Structures are given as C-alpha cells and as structure tokens.
GROMACS .gro file of C-alpha atoms in nm:
model
  339
    1MET     CA    1  10.196  13.401  -1.238
    2ALA     CA    2  10.114  13.090  -1.435
    3VAL     CA    3   9.760  13.006  -1.542
    4SER     CA    4   9.655  12.648  -1.614
    5GLY     CA    5   9.293  12.556  -1.677
    6HIS     CA    6   9.079  12.693  -1.395
    7SER     CA    7   9.363  12.706  -1.144
    8ILE     CA    8   9.625  12.968  -1.074
    9SER     CA    9   9.971  12.896  -0.935
   10VAL     CA   10  10.154  13.186  -0.776
   11ASP     CA   11  10.526  13.199  -0.696
   12LEU     CA   12  10.527  13.413  -0.384
   13PRO     CA   13  10.840  13.601  -0.275
   14THR     CA   14  11.013  13.494   0.042
   15VAL     CA   15  11.039  13.722   0.343
   16HIS     CA   16  11.395  13.740   0.475
   17LEU     CA   17  11.373  13.775   0.851
   18ASN     CA   18  11.643  13.886   1.089
   19GLY     CA   19  11.670  13.633   1.367
   20LYS     CA   20  11.914  13.584   1.653
   21GLU     CA   21  12.094  13.251   1.664
   22HIS     CA   22  12.155  13.068   1.990
   23ILE     CA   23  12.374  12.758   2.026
   24ILE     CA   24  12.239  12.540   2.306
   25ARG     CA   25  12.429  12.246   2.452
   26THR     CA   26  12.231  11.929   2.513
   27GLY     CA   27  12.312  11.580   2.631
   28CYS     CA   28  12.357  11.462   2.272
   29GLY     CA   29  12.538  11.757   2.119
   30SER     CA   30  12.474  12.123   2.048
   31VAL     CA   31  12.172  12.253   1.861
   32SER     CA   32  12.117  12.583   1.681
   33VAL     CA   33  11.800  12.780   1.755
   34THR     CA   34  11.716  13.101   1.568
   35VAL     CA   35  11.465  13.329   1.736
   36TYR     CA   36  11.242  13.553   1.521
   37GLY     CA   37  11.019  13.819   1.671
   38ASP     CA   38  10.916  13.942   2.014
   39GLN     CA   39  10.986  13.688   2.287
   40GLU     CA   40  10.693  13.826   2.487
   41LYS     CA   41  10.456  13.666   2.233
   42PRO     CA   42  10.339  13.303   2.246
   43PRO     CA   43  10.612  13.066   2.124
   44LEU     CA   44  10.599  12.871   1.797
   45ILE     CA   45  10.859  12.594   1.758
   46THR     CA   46  10.951  12.499   1.400
   47TYR     CA   47  11.156  12.199   1.284
   48PRO     CA   48  11.257  12.130   0.921
   49ASP     CA   49  11.299  11.824   0.703
   50LEU     CA   50  11.614  11.648   0.591
   51ALA     CA   51  11.889  11.880   0.455
   52GLN     CA   52  11.684  12.191   0.536
   53ASN     CA   53  11.765  12.449   0.800
   54ARG     CA   54  11.595  12.774   0.705
   55LEU     CA   55  11.258  12.911   0.796
   56PHE     CA   56  11.092  12.978   0.459
   57ILE     CA   57  10.805  13.217   0.492
   58SER     CA   58  10.591  13.398   0.236
   59PRO     CA   59  10.461  13.755   0.291
   60GLU     CA   60  10.113  13.620   0.362
   61ALA     CA   61  10.242  13.363   0.611
   62ALA     CA   62  10.457  13.629   0.777
   63SER     CA   63  10.151  13.851   0.817
   64LEU     CA   64   9.977  13.563   0.995
   65LEU     CA   65  10.254  13.417   1.211
   66LEU     CA   66  10.477  13.707   1.316
   67PRO     CA   67  10.206  13.924   1.476
   68ASN     CA   68  10.090  13.623   1.678
   69PHE     CA   69  10.406  13.433   1.770
   70CYS     CA   70  10.771  13.448   1.853
   71ILE     CA   71  10.923  13.179   1.630
   72TYR     CA   72  11.195  12.949   1.764
   73HIS     CA   73  11.340  12.770   1.462
   74ILE     CA   74  11.540  12.461   1.559
   75SER     CA   75  11.793  12.333   1.307
   76PRO     CA   76  11.879  11.962   1.311
   77PRO     CA   77  12.227  11.909   1.463
   78GLY     CA   78  12.494  12.042   1.228
   79HIS     CA   79  12.246  12.190   0.979
   80GLU     CA   80  12.305  12.556   1.068
   81ILE     CA   81  12.492  12.774   0.819
   82GLY     CA   82  12.867  12.731   0.850
   83ALA     CA   83  12.840  12.424   1.073
   84ALA     CA   84  13.151  12.206   1.092
   85SER     CA   85  13.124  11.832   1.040
   86ILE     CA   86  13.027  11.649   1.357
   87PRO     CA   87  13.309  11.400   1.433
   88ILE     CA   88  13.242  11.068   1.262
   89ASP     CA   89  13.302  10.875   1.585
   90ASP     CA   90  13.030  11.068   1.772
   91PRO     CA   91  12.720  10.851   1.823
   92VAL     CA   92  12.442  10.915   1.572
   93PRO     CA   93  12.145  11.053   1.771
   94SER     CA   94  11.815  10.871   1.758
   95VAL     CA   95  11.485  11.045   1.687
   96GLU     CA   96  11.423  11.013   2.062
   97ASP     CA   97  11.744  11.210   2.123
   98LEU     CA   98  11.635  11.481   1.877
   99CYS     CA   99  11.298  11.493   2.051
  100ASP     CA  100  11.461  11.534   2.393
  101GLN     CA  101  11.677  11.818   2.256
  102ILE     CA  102  11.356  12.015   2.203
  103LEU     CA  103  11.277  11.985   2.573
  104VAL     CA  104  11.622  12.128   2.655
  105VAL     CA  105  11.552  12.418   2.417
  106LEU     CA  106  11.218  12.493   2.583
  107ASN     CA  107  11.374  12.485   2.928
  108HIS     CA  108  11.664  12.705   2.812
  109PHE     CA  109  11.424  12.979   2.700
  110ARG     CA  110  11.191  12.913   2.997
  111LEU     CA  111  10.900  12.832   2.770
  112GLY     CA  112  10.591  12.661   2.896
  113SER     CA  113  10.342  12.515   2.650
  114VAL     CA  114  10.425  12.585   2.284
  115MET     CA  115  10.267  12.562   1.939
  116CYS     CA  116  10.470  12.337   1.706
  117MET     CA  117  10.508  12.335   1.327
  118GLY     CA  118  10.714  12.068   1.148
  119VAL     CA  119  10.775  11.947   0.794
  120MET     CA  120  10.813  11.576   0.710
  121ALA     CA  121  11.094  11.446   0.933
  122GLY     CA  122  11.048  11.754   1.151
  123ALA     CA  123  10.675  11.679   1.175
  124TYR     CA  124  10.752  11.327   1.301
  125ILE     CA  125  10.993  11.457   1.565
  126LEU     CA  126  10.749  11.722   1.690
  127THR     CA  127  10.465  11.467   1.700
  128LEU     CA  128  10.686  11.237   1.906
  129PHE     CA  129  10.765  11.531   2.133
  130ALA     CA  130  10.392  11.603   2.177
  131ILE     CA  131  10.334  11.238   2.273
  132LYS     CA  132  10.619  11.228   2.525
  133TYR     CA  133  10.571  11.576   2.672
  134SER     CA  134  10.203  11.649   2.617
  135GLU     CA  135  10.194  11.921   2.882
  136ARG     CA  136  10.446  12.125   2.680
  137VAL     CA  137  10.252  12.129   2.351
  138THR     CA  138   9.950  12.351   2.284
  139GLY     CA  139   9.886  12.241   1.925
  140LEU     CA  140  10.049  12.079   1.622
  141ILE     CA  141  10.078  12.216   1.268
  142LEU     CA  142  10.211  11.928   1.058
  143ILE     CA  143  10.316  11.941   0.693
  144SER     CA  144  10.335  11.604   0.512
  145PRO     CA  145  10.387  11.416   0.840
  146LEU     CA  146  10.489  11.054   0.896
  147CYS     CA  147  10.406  10.832   1.191
  148ARG     CA  148  10.501  10.478   1.088
  149GLU     CA  149  10.842  10.315   1.064
  150PRO     CA  150  10.992  10.323   0.715
  151SER     CA  151  10.836  10.092   0.459
  152TRP     CA  152  11.072   9.861   0.277
  153ASN     CA  153  11.077  10.094  -0.023
  154GLU     CA  154  11.145  10.403   0.187
  155TRP     CA  155  11.412  10.224   0.392
  156PHE     CA  156  11.595  10.115   0.076
  157TYR     CA  157  11.555  10.461  -0.081
  158ASN     CA  158  11.694  10.630   0.231
  159LYS     CA  159  11.974  10.376   0.253
  160PHE     CA  160  12.076  10.456  -0.104
  161MET     CA  161  12.070  10.830  -0.030
  162SER     CA  162  12.278  10.763   0.281
  163LYS     CA  163  12.544  10.586   0.073
  164LEU     CA  164  12.552  10.872  -0.177
  165LEU     CA  165  12.594  11.125   0.104
  166TYR     CA  166  12.869  10.932   0.275
  167TYR     CA  167  13.078  10.855  -0.032
  168TYR     CA  168  12.991  11.129  -0.285
  169GLY     CA  169  12.850  11.415  -0.080
  170MET     CA  170  12.574  11.641  -0.210
  171CYS     CA  171  12.608  11.517  -0.569
  172ASP     CA  172  12.363  11.599  -0.850
  173LEU     CA  173  12.186  11.263  -0.822
  174LEU     CA  174  12.124  11.311  -0.450
  175LYS     CA  175  11.993  11.663  -0.514
  176GLU     CA  176  11.741  11.519  -0.761
  177PHE     CA  177  11.621  11.271  -0.499
  178LEU     CA  178  11.576  11.547  -0.243
  179ILE     CA  179  11.408  11.787  -0.487
  180HIS     CA  180  11.147  11.523  -0.572
  181ARG     CA  181  11.105  11.454  -0.201
  182TYR     CA  182  11.018  11.821  -0.147
  183PHE     CA  183  10.832  11.936  -0.459
  184SER     CA  184  10.572  11.829  -0.714
  185LYS     CA  185  10.649  11.769  -1.080
  186GLU     CA  186  10.457  12.087  -1.165
  187VAL     CA  187  10.740  12.303  -1.029
  188CYS     CA  188  11.034  12.067  -1.095
  189GLY     CA  189  11.018  12.135  -1.469
  190ASN     CA  190  11.088  11.913  -1.770
  191LEU     CA  191  11.234  11.934  -2.118
  192GLU     CA  192  10.971  12.187  -2.222
  193VAL     CA  193  10.917  12.387  -1.901
  194PRO     CA  194  11.201  12.518  -1.682
  195GLU     CA  195  11.197  12.447  -1.311
  196SER     CA  196  11.060  12.717  -1.084
  197ASN     CA  197  11.277  12.970  -0.906
  198MET     CA  198  11.205  12.807  -0.570
  199VAL     CA  199  11.349  12.475  -0.691
  200THR     CA  200  11.658  12.646  -0.832
  201ALA     CA  201  11.710  12.828  -0.503
  202CYS     CA  202  11.666  12.505  -0.310
  203ARG     CA  203  11.939  12.336  -0.517
  204LYS     CA  204  12.180  12.614  -0.420
  205LEU     CA  205  12.088  12.589  -0.054
  206LEU     CA  206  12.156  12.215  -0.056
  207ASP     CA  207  12.519  12.295  -0.140
  208GLU     CA  208  12.546  12.474   0.195
  209ARG     CA  209  12.473  12.161   0.395
  210ASP     CA  210  12.754  11.960   0.552
  211ASN     CA  211  12.735  11.613   0.394
  212LEU     CA  212  12.813  11.409   0.706
  213ASN     CA  213  12.570  11.608   0.921
  214VAL     CA  214  12.288  11.547   0.673
  215TRP     CA  215  12.392  11.180   0.668
  216ARG     CA  216  12.350  11.165   1.047
  217TYR     CA  217  11.999  11.314   1.035
  218LEU     CA  218  11.899  11.073   0.759
  219ARG     CA  219  12.032  10.773   0.954
  220ALA     CA  220  11.840  10.880   1.264
  221PHE     CA  221  11.518  10.925   1.070
  222ASN     CA  222  11.556  10.595   0.884
  223ARG     CA  223  11.569  10.420   1.222
  224ARG     CA  224  11.249  10.578   1.353
  225ARG     CA  225  10.987  10.365   1.522
  226ASP     CA  226  10.615  10.336   1.457
  227ILE     CA  227  10.419  10.575   1.679
  228THR     CA  228  10.077  10.497   1.529
  229GLU     CA  229   9.929  10.342   1.841
  230GLU     CA  230  10.049  10.634   2.054
  231LEU     CA  231   9.865  10.893   1.845
  232GLU     CA  232   9.549  10.829   2.045
  233ASN     CA  233   9.733  10.977   2.344
  234LEU     CA  234   9.780  11.313   2.176
  235GLU     CA  235   9.605  11.572   2.388
  236CYS     CA  236   9.644  11.871   2.156
  237LYS     CA  237   9.452  11.980   1.848
  238THR     CA  238   9.626  11.907   1.521
  239ILE     CA  239   9.607  12.040   1.166
  240ILE     CA  240   9.772  11.847   0.884
  241PHE     CA  241   9.863  11.986   0.540
  242VAL     CA  242   9.970  11.755   0.259
  243GLY     CA  243  10.006  11.789  -0.116
  244ASP     CA  244   9.851  11.511  -0.319
  245SER     CA  245  10.181  11.473  -0.509
  246SER     CA  246  10.378  11.419  -0.188
  247PRO     CA  247  10.546  11.078  -0.151
  248PHE     CA  248  10.409  11.089   0.206
  249PHE     CA  249  10.048  11.151   0.108
  250ASP     CA  250   9.928  10.806   0.220
  251GLU     CA  251  10.120  10.847   0.547
  252ALA     CA  252   9.932  11.168   0.623
  253LEU     CA  253   9.596  11.004   0.551
  254HIS     CA  254   9.690  10.707   0.769
  255MET     CA  255   9.783  10.942   1.052
  256THR     CA  256   9.442  11.109   1.051
  257THR     CA  257   9.270  10.772   1.095
  258LYS     CA  258   9.467  10.711   1.414
  259LEU     CA  259   9.419  11.043   1.591
  260GLY     CA  260   9.122  10.906   1.782
  261SER     CA  261   8.846  11.139   1.887
  262LYS     CA  262   9.079  11.438   1.922
  263CYS     CA  263   8.998  11.739   1.710
  264TYR     CA  264   9.199  11.749   1.390
  265SER     CA  265   9.177  11.896   1.042
  266LEU     CA  266   9.326  11.758   0.722
  267VAL     CA  267   9.389  11.987   0.424
  268GLU     CA  268   9.481  11.810   0.099
  269ILE     CA  269   9.628  12.041  -0.164
  270HIS     CA  270   9.602  11.950  -0.531
  271ALA     CA  271   9.912  11.948  -0.756
  272CYS     CA  272  10.148  12.015  -0.467
  273GLY     CA  273  10.442  11.824  -0.321
  274SER     CA  274  10.551  11.775   0.039
  275MET     CA  275  10.673  12.125   0.117
  276VAL     CA  276  10.340  12.306   0.111
  277THR     CA  277  10.507  12.585   0.310
  278GLU     CA  278  10.707  12.679   0.000
  279GLU     CA  279  10.515  12.548  -0.300
  280GLN     CA  280  10.168  12.675  -0.208
  281PRO     CA  281  10.192  12.869   0.119
  282HIS     CA  282   9.888  13.077   0.021
  283ALA     CA  283   9.676  12.761   0.044
  284MET     CA  284   9.758  12.732   0.415
  285LEU     CA  285   9.634  13.075   0.521
  286ILE     CA  286   9.261  13.033   0.575
  287PRO     CA  287   9.282  12.687   0.739
  288LEU     CA  288   9.559  12.818   0.967
  289GLU     CA  289   9.349  13.120   1.062
  290CYS     CA  290   9.063  12.890   1.161
  291PHE     CA  291   9.300  12.669   1.357
  292LEU     CA  292   9.465  12.956   1.545
  293MET     CA  293   9.132  13.118   1.627
  294ARG     CA  294   9.048  12.814   1.837
  295TYR     CA  295   9.331  12.916   2.069
  296GLY     CA  296   9.265  13.287   2.056
  297PHE     CA  297   9.602  13.344   1.887
  298PHE     CA  298   9.485  13.493   1.559
  299ARG     CA  299   9.488  13.871   1.526
  300PRO     CA  300   9.439  14.054   1.193
  301SER     CA  301   9.771  14.208   1.096
  302ARG     CA  302   9.893  14.529   0.942
  303PHE     CA  303  10.243  14.382   0.911
  304ILE     CA  304  10.215  14.321   0.539
  305ASN     CA  305   9.959  14.440   0.285
  306SER     CA  306   9.827  14.100   0.186
  307PRO     CA  307   9.473  13.991   0.100
  308ARG     CA  308   9.279  13.922   0.419
  309SER     CA  309   9.037  13.639   0.450
  310PRO     CA  310   8.662  13.674   0.492
  311LEU     CA  311   8.683  13.494   0.827
  312SER     CA  312   8.527  13.649   1.134
  313PRO     CA  313   8.639  13.550   1.485
  314TYR     CA  314   8.272  13.522   1.569
  315CYS     CA  315   8.188  13.277   1.292
  316ILE     CA  316   8.419  12.982   1.233
  317ASN     CA  317   8.246  12.748   0.992
  318PRO     CA  318   8.426  12.448   0.835
  319LYS     CA  319   8.268  12.540   0.501
  320LEU     CA  320   8.491  12.847   0.496
  321LEU     CA  321   8.780  12.612   0.426
  322TYR     CA  322   8.638  12.531   0.082
  323PRO     CA  323   8.814  12.706  -0.211
  324GLN     CA  324   8.506  12.893  -0.329
  325ASN     CA  325   8.480  13.061   0.012
  326MET     CA  326   8.846  13.148   0.063
  327GLY     CA  327   8.845  13.482  -0.114
  328VAL     CA  328   9.144  13.400  -0.336
  329LYS     CA  329   9.189  13.191  -0.649
  330LEU     CA  330   9.389  12.878  -0.576
  331ARG     CA  331   9.441  12.535  -0.715
  332PRO     CA  332   9.166  12.307  -0.583
  333ILE     CA  333   9.197  12.227  -0.214
  334LYS     CA  334   9.024  11.918  -0.081
  335THR     CA  335   8.953  11.967   0.288
  336ARG     CA  336   8.849  11.712   0.546
  337VAL     CA  337   8.749  11.840   0.888
  338SER     CA  338   8.680  11.623   1.188
  339SER     CA  339   8.596  11.754   1.532
   0.00000   0.00000   0.00000
C-alpha cells in the first residue's frame, strides 16, 4: 500500500477464475468465448481492448459480479491463449464484423438481453452493438470508451503501432506505447520509482499475443466510424468510468454530452489511466452497485470477505457516489450523475 498526500493507492490481488472456453464459428472467422460462473444467472458480456484477452478481476469486483452474473468473456479474433496467426490473406474484419460476431455468440448460447462491459476498443464495439441490436442489451458498463472516428493524431499513432507490429512484432517500443495507453504515469514508474506489479505483469502478457492478430484488431479499430449521432438512439442505461490520465478522457466526456436524455452516470477517477478495471478497480464498486440496483441485479455477497458498501437497496442517492460517503479511502473520485 502506497500513501501519497491524502490519497491511498492500493494494488489489489487478481482473482484467477476457472472458465470454460468455447470456440464459435462466425461468418468472419472463429471467436473464443470463455464462460465464468453459473449459466443460470443473468449474462454479462465483456470485451477487452487492443492486445488484451483476459478478464482481470479484483477480489472486490469478483464479490460484486460473480454472485450476480454469468460472465461471457469474448476475446478479439486470434487473441486467445495459444492462438495461431490468422492467414495474412484473410480479410481484416471491420468493427461492424466484430459487432456482428457478438450477435452470433448470444444466439449460440441462447441468450436474450445481456449486460455489457467493455474497455476502450471493446467499449466502442459493445456500444455499436447496443445501437444496432438494442433489444439484446440491458445496460452498458463502459471503461474509457470512444465514439468518434480517430483524430488525426490517433490515426497516425495507431498507424505507427501497426507498422511496428507488422515488421517488428511485440517489440519493446510497442510495449511502451501500449502500457501508456492502458495505465497512468503513477503506476508506470520512472527513474526513481519502479513500475507497479500490474504493469510488469501486463508486459509479460503482451508477449503472449500473436503479432499479426493484434495487427488485425488495430487495423479494424483504426478504421472505425463516428457513431456520435447514433448515441441518442441508445435505449439502455449506461455508466462510464474514465481515469483523468487516460488518453481517451476527452472522448468519454464527449460521449456523455451525446447520450441524449437517457439515464447515464459518469465517474471520473483521479490519477488513473484508461484501464480502471485494473489500476483502481476498488473505485468502481460503489457506482457499480448503484447502477446494478436499478436493474435488481445487485445482491450482497459472501463470496469474498471484502469491505461492503453502506448502500441500501431501499435508498439509492447519487450523493453516495461521493468519496466521503463510500466507506473506503480512495484517491479523489469526481462523479457526474445525470438522470
């Protein structure tokens, strides 16, 4: 535990879950889906960012999600462990293709309406899915989401990463780009302070990715279209988490201005990067509890002995999202709630 000023940063251990992997054939290639938990429970679909394929979950998050959901974790094509390189002459799928793969997954498992949770590129794909197939989405949990087409800077940045992947593979320079895409400088370390264990572990996991398969996902995402005007058509409630050190911070703020009159919540987390799910998962707990209570999904858990919140299912007040009312000491969390 590291103490800085009036804030406390906690490196939480990761829960290693035993899931069952399914390989599902779709019209644009096969996709790996790992199922965690009891399939009789409501389904939660998760989709990761570029070069990620694992479901990272802290003990506190596990105590919230696993008692309430069966998790269906979709890996981007070719991102599962041990995946072979997709043939270079196979067409690169578009984000629309990746979105349609999710529909095939839902139909394969005979799922109706699902809760969705995505990170960065995964958040964009799940948002697009919710726009196209609104009757199949109950709610959206988005971490550092994007909704516009790439800016010139992002397009050039992604193009450079694409060249590195294609010609040099997962080299050290590319890893640095990805690490700073995921995490804040507070955990990346410097000459005086070593990087955190989560960053070190992430570097090792990046070595497991197939270079050409990551290249394909990056190319698809760099060709995404602007879905800003379609956000008004979203029919589900949405909660957005974003760290104020995320390179996609402005994107997340822009997205909230376009969600129309639909009910949404925005949680900004101080001194945190894009992957809030790993860097400060504890900061997500109380807002998520409030969000899930709206659907009747939340049930207090005995799964893990973790600090419980002061929330009551009979009293859901937006003020409970403020740090001083959360019952735990965290870095400052700036919360905007609109209903």
